[in-house]
Tab-separated table of C-alpha atoms in Angstrom:
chain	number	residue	atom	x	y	z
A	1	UNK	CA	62.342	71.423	-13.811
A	2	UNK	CA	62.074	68.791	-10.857
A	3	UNK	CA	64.256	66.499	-12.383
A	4	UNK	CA	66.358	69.606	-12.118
A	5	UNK	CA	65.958	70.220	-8.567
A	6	UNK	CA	66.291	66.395	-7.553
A	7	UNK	CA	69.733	66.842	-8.757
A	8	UNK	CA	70.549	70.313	-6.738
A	9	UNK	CA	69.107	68.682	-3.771
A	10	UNK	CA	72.587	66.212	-3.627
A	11	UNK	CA	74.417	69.310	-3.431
A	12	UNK	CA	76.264	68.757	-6.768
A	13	UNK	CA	77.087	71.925	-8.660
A	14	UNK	CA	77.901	70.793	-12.088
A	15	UNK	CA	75.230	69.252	-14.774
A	16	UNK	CA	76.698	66.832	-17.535
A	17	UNK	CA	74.128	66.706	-20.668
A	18	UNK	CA	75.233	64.447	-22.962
A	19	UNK	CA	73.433	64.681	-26.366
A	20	UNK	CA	74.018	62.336	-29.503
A	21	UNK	CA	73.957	61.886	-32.833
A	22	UNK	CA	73.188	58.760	-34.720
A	23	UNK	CA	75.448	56.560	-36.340
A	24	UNK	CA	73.139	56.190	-39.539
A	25	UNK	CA	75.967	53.946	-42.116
A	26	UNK	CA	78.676	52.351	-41.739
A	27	UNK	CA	80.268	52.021	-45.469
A	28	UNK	CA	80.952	54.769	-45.677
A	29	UNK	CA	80.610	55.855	-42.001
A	30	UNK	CA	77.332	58.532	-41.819
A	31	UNK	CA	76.858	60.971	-38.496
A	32	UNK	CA	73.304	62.678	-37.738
A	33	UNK	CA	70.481	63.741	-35.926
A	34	UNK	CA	68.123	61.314	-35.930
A	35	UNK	CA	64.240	62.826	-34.279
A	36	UNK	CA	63.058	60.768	-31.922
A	37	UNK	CA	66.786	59.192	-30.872
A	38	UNK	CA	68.868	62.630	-30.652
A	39	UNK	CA	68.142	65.704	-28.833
A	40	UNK	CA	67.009	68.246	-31.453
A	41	UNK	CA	68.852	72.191	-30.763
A	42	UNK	CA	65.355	73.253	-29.004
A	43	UNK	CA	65.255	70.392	-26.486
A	44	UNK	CA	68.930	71.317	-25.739
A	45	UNK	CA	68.464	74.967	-24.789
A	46	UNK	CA	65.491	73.680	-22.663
A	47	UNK	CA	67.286	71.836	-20.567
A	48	UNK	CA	70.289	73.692	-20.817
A	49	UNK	CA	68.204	76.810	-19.472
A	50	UNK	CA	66.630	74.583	-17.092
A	51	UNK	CA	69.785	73.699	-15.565
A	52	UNK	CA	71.512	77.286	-15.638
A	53	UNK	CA	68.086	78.661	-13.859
A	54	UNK	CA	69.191	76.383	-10.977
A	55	UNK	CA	72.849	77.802	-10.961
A	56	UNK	CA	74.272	74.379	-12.337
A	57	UNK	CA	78.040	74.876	-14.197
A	58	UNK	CA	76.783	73.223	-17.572
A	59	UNK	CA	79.147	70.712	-19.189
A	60	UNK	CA	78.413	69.192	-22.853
A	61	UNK	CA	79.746	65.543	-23.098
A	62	UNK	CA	78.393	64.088	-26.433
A	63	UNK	CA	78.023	61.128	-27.538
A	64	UNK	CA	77.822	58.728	-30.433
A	65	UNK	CA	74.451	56.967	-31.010
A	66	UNK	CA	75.194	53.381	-32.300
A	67	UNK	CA	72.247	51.672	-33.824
A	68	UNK	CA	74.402	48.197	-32.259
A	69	UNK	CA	77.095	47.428	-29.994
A	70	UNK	CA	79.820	49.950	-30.748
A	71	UNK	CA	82.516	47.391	-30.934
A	72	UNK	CA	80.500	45.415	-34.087
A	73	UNK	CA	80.110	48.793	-34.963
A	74	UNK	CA	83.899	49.494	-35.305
A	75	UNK	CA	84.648	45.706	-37.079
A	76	UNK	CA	82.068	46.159	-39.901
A	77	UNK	CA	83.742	49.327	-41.282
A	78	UNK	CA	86.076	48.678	-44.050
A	79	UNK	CA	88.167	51.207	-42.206
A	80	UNK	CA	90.389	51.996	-45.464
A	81	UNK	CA	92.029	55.369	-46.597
A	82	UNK	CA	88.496	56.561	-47.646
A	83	UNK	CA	86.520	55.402	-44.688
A	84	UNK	CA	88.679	56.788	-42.406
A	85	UNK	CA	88.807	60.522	-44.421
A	86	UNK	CA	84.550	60.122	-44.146
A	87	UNK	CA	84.899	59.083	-40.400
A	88	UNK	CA	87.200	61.729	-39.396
A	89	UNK	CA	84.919	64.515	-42.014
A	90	UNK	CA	81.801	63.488	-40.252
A	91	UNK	CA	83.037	63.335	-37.126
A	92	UNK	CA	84.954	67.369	-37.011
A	93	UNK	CA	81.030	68.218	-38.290
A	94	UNK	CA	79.436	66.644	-34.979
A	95	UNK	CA	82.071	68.232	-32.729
A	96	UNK	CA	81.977	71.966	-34.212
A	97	UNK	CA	78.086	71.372	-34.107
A	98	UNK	CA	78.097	71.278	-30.089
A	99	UNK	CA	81.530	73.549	-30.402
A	100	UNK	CA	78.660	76.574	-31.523
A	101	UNK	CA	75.970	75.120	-28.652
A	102	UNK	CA	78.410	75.635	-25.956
A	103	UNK	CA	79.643	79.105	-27.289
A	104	UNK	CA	75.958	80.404	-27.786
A	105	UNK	CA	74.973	78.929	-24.275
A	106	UNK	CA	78.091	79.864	-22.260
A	107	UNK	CA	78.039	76.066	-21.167
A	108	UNK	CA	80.773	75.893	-18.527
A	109	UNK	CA	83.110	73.170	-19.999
A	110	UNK	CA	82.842	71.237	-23.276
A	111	UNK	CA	84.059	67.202	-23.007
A	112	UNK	CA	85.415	65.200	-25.770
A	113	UNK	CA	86.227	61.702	-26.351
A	114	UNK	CA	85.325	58.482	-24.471
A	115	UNK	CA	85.715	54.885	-25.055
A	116	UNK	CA	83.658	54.361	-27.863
A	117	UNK	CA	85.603	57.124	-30.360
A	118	UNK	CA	89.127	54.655	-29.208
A	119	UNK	CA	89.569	52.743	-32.784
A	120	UNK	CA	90.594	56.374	-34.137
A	121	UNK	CA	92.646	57.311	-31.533
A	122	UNK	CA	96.846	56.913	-32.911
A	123	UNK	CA	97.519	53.993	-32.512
A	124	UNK	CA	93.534	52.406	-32.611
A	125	UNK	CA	92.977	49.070	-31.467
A	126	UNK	CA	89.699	47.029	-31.562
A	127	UNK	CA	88.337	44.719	-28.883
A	128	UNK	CA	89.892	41.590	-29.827
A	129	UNK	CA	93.425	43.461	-29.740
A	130	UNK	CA	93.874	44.199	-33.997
A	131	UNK	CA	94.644	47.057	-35.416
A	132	UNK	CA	92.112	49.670	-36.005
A	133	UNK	CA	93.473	50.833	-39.120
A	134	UNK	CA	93.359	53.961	-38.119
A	135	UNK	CA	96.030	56.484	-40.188
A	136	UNK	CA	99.410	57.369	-39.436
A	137	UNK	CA	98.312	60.898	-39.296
A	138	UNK	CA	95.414	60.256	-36.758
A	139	UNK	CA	97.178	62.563	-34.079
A	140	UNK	CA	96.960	65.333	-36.575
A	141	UNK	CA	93.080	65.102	-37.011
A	142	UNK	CA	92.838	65.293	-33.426
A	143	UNK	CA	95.199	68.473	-32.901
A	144	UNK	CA	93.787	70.317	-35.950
A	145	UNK	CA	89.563	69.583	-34.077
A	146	UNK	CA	91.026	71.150	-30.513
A	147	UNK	CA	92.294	73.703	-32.558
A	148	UNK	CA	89.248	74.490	-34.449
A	149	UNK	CA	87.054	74.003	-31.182
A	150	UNK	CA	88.901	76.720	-29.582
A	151	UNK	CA	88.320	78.857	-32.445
A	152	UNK	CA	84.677	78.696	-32.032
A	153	UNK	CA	84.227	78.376	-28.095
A	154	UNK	CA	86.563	79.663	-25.672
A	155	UNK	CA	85.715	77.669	-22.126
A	156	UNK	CA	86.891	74.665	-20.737
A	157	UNK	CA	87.634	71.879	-23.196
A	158	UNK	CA	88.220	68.562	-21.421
A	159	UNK	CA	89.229	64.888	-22.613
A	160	UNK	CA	87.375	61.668	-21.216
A	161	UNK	CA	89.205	58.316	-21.038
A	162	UNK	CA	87.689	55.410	-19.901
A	163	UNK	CA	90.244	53.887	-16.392
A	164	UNK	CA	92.396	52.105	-16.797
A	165	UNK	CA	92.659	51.361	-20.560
A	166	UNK	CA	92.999	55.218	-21.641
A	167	UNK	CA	95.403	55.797	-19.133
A	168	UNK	CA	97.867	52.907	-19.993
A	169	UNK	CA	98.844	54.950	-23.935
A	170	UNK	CA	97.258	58.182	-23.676
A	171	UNK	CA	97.452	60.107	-26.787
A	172	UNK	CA	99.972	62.999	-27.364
A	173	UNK	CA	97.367	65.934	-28.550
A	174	UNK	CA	96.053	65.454	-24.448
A	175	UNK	CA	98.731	68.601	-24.137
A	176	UNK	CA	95.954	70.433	-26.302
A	177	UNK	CA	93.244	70.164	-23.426
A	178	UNK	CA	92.443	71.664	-19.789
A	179	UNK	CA	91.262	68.594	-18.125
A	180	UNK	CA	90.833	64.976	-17.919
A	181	UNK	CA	87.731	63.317	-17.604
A	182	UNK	CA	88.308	59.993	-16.414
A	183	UNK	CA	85.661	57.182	-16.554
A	184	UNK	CA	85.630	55.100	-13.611
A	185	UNK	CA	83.468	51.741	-13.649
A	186	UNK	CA	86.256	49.349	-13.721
A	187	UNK	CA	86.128	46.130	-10.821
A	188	UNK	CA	87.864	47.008	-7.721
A	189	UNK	CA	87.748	43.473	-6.353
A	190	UNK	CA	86.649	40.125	-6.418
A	191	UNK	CA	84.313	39.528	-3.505
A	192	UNK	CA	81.194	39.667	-3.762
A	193	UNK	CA	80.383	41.290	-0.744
A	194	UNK	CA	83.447	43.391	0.136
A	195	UNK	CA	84.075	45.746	3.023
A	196	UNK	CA	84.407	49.664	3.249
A	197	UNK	CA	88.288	49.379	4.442
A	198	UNK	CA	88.440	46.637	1.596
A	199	UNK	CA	86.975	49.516	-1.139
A	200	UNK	CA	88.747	52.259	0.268
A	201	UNK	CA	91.991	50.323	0.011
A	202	UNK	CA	91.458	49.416	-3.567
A	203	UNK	CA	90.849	52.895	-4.699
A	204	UNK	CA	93.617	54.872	-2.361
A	205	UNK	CA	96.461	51.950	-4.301
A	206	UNK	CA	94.832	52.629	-7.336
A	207	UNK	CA	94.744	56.647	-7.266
A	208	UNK	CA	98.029	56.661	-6.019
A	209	UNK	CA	99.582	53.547	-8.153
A	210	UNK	CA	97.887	54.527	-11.443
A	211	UNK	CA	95.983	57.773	-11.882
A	212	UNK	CA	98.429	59.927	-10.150
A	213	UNK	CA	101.708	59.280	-12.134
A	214	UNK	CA	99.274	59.398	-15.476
A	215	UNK	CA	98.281	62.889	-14.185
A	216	UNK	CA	102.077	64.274	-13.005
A	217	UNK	CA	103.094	63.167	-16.732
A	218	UNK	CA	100.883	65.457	-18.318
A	219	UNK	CA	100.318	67.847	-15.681
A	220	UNK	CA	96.143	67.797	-16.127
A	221	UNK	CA	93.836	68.232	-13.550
A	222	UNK	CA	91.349	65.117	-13.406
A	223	UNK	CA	88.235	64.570	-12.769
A	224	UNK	CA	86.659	61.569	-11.726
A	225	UNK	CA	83.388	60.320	-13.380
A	226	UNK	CA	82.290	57.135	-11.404
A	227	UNK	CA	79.160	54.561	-12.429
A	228	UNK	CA	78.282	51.661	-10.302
A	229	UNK	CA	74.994	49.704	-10.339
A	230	UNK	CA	72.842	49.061	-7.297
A	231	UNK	CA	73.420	44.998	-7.296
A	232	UNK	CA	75.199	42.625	-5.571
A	233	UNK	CA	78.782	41.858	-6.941
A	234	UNK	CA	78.787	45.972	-8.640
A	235	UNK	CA	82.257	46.766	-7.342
A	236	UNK	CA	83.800	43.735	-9.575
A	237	UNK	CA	82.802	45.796	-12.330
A	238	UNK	CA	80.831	43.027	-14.234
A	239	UNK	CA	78.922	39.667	-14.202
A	240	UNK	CA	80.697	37.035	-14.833
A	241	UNK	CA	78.106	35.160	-17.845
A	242	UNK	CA	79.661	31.395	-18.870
A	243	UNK	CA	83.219	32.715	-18.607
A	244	UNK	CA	82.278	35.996	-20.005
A	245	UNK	CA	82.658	39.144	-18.525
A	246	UNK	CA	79.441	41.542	-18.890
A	247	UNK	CA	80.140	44.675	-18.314
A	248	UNK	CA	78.157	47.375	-16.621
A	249	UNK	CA	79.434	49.814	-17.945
A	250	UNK	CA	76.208	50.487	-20.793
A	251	UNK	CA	73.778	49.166	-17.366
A	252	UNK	CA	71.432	52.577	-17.297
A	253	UNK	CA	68.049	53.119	-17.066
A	254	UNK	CA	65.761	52.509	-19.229
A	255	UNK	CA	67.496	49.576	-20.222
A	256	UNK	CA	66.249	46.324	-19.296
A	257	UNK	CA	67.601	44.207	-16.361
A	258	UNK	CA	68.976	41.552	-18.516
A	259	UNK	CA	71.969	40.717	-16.433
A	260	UNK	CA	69.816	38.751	-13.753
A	261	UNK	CA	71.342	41.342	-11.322
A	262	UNK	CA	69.948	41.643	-7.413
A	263	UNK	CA	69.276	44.452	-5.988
A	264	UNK	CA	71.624	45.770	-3.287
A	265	UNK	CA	71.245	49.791	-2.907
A	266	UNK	CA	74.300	49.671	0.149
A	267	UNK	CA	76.449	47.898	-1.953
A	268	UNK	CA	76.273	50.943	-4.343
A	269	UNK	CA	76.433	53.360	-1.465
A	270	UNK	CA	79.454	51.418	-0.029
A	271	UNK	CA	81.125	52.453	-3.447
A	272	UNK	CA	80.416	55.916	-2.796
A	273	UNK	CA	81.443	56.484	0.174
A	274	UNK	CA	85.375	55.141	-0.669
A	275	UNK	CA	85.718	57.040	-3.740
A	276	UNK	CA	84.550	60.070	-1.699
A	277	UNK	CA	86.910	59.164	1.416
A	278	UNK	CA	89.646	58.569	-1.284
A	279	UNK	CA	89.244	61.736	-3.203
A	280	UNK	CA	89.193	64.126	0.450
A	281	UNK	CA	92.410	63.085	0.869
A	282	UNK	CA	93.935	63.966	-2.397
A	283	UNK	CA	93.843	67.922	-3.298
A	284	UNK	CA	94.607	66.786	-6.909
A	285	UNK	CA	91.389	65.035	-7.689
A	286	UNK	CA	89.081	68.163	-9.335
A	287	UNK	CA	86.229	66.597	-8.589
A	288	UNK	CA	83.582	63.748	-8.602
A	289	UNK	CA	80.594	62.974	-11.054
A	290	UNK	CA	78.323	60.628	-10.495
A	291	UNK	CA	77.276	59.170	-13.867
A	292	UNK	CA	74.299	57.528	-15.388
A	293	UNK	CA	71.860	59.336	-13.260
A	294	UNK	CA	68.192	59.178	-14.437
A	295	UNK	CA	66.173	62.514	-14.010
A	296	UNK	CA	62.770	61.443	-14.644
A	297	UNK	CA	62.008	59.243	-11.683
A	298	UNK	CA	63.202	58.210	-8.384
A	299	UNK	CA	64.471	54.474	-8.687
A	300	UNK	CA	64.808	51.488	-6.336
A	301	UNK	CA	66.260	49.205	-9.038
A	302	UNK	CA	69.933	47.740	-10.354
A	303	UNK	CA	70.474	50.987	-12.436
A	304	UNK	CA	73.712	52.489	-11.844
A	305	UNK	CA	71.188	55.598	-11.158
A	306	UNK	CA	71.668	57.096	-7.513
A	307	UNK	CA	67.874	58.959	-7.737
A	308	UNK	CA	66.210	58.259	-4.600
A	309	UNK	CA	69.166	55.733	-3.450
A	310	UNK	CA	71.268	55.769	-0.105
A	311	UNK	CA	74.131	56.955	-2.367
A	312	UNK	CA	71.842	59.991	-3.246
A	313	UNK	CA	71.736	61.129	0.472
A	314	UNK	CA	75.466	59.962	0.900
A	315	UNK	CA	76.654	62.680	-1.707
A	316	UNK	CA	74.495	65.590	-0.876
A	317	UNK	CA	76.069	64.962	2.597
A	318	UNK	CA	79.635	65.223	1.069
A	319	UNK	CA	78.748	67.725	-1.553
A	320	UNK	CA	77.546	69.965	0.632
A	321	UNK	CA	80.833	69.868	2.751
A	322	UNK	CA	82.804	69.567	0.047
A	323	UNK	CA	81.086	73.341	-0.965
A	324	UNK	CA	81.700	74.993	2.175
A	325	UNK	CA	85.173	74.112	2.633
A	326	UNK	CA	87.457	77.054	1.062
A	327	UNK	CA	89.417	77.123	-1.617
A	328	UNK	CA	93.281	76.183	-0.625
């Protein structure tokens, strides 16, 4: 319950759990609870309880648990006509299963998608820009599992995308949902060692330049879901490794700092502060989420984990604000 409370004390008001279930097989694809790797249905009402006991707006994002990177995950299917019936089977059974968990808790909002489901999207591409395979009829999957999660649970069902690459061909069935949960980790610049008006800059173009238009098209209220490590060089949005770009994106706790990354807590902070100057000053941003937070212990490391950071103290200072301003 104090990992519960470290949270309330930034001021933040919503609490994103976001349980898995293993990717077991790939030929043909296999989806399951694995003990010991996936939350089992008890440890979700705990901390599902946990979190409504402090007044926290519950939101259920889950997640696929690869046993490797997802993108070899994605190449070694066979991804035929077969596969891709299994896949799309297997996958309806994972969604309905957290559909009935966020019906029987009265979880606030219930969040689908995110980059690593993006092979069977319409139109599916893998990393190195080939097609997925994915069928001709892929859109139809995904209108007929909205449908059937709004048959079983009746709150707030929201889409993630991962900026910019979601944005840039969103699919159709987005009509289907309530919101947009957008994924922001992307580089906002190449120095190193940027300034605040520098940041700020970056993000106001990009809102306005990018997100905004995406957002008028489908008329969606967004959300912003941000992850930056504490490091030097975190607002390029990777390290670059003998002309390869590593990615931060997977960087959380407990993970291993195997990026050779230095510490820099204010550069993390800095981050902070001009997405949260950026979003005051655009009534069509729903919100902000911190991502990748780590409950169990305060942490003075690369993580992207703001628990017992500067940016900690940076958004309980906002938050609260943020909460006592009224509703327009």
């Amino acid at each position: 319950k104090s990992a519960m409370q470290d949270t309330k004390n930034t001021g933040a008001n919503w609490l994103i759990l976001t349980p898995t279930w293993s990717l077991v097989r790939i030929n043909p694809p296999l989806l399951q609870i694995v003990a010991g790797s996936d939350p089992l249905w008890p440890d979700l009402l705990d901390m599902n309880d946990m979190a409504q006991q402090e007044k926290f707006n519950v939101a259920l994002f889950p997640r696929l648990n690869f046993p490797q990177d997802s993108n070899a995950w994605w190449q070694k299917g066979t991804r035929d006509a077969g596969w891709w019936q299994n896949w799309f089977d297997a996958y309806h059974t994972y969604i309905m299963n957290f559909a009935d968990f966020a019906k029987q808790t009265n979880a606030a909002a219930l969040i689908l998608g995110g980059p690593d489901i993006s092979p069977a999207l319409p139109g599916g591409k893998l990393t190195d820009g080939s097609s997925s395979g994915v069928p001709l009829d892929a859109n139809d999957h995904w209108v007929q599992l909205i449908k059937d999660v709004r048959q079983h649970y009746k709150g707030q069902v929201i889409w993630a995308l991962a900026y910019p690459e979601g944005i840039k061909d969103a699919p159709i069935f987005l009509q289907g949902v309530d919101q947009i949960y957008l994924l922001w980790s992307s580089g906002l610049t190449l120095n190193n060692h940027p300034t605040q008006s520098e940041l700020v800059k970056q993000i106001n173009q990009e809102l306005d330049t990018n997100v905004e238009p995406f957002i008028s098209s489908i008329n969606k209220p967004v959300i912003l879901a941000i992850k930056y490590p504490s490091a030097n060089g975190s607002a390029e949005g990777c390290k670059m490794n003998n002309q390869t770009c590593d990615w931060f994106e997977p960087f959380d706790q407990p993970n291993p700092n195997n990026l050779s990354l230095q510490v820099n807590l204010l550069a993390q902070e800095d981050i902070y502060s001009a997405f949260l100057q950026a979003v005051n000053q655009r009534n069509w941003v729903g919100g902000i989420v911190s991502r990748g937070y780590y409950p169990p212990v305060a942490l003075q490391d690369v993580s992207s984990s703001i628990h017992g950071k500067p940016a900690s103290d940076l958004l309980q200072a906002w938050f609260s604000l943020m909460l006592a301003q009224p509703s327009s």
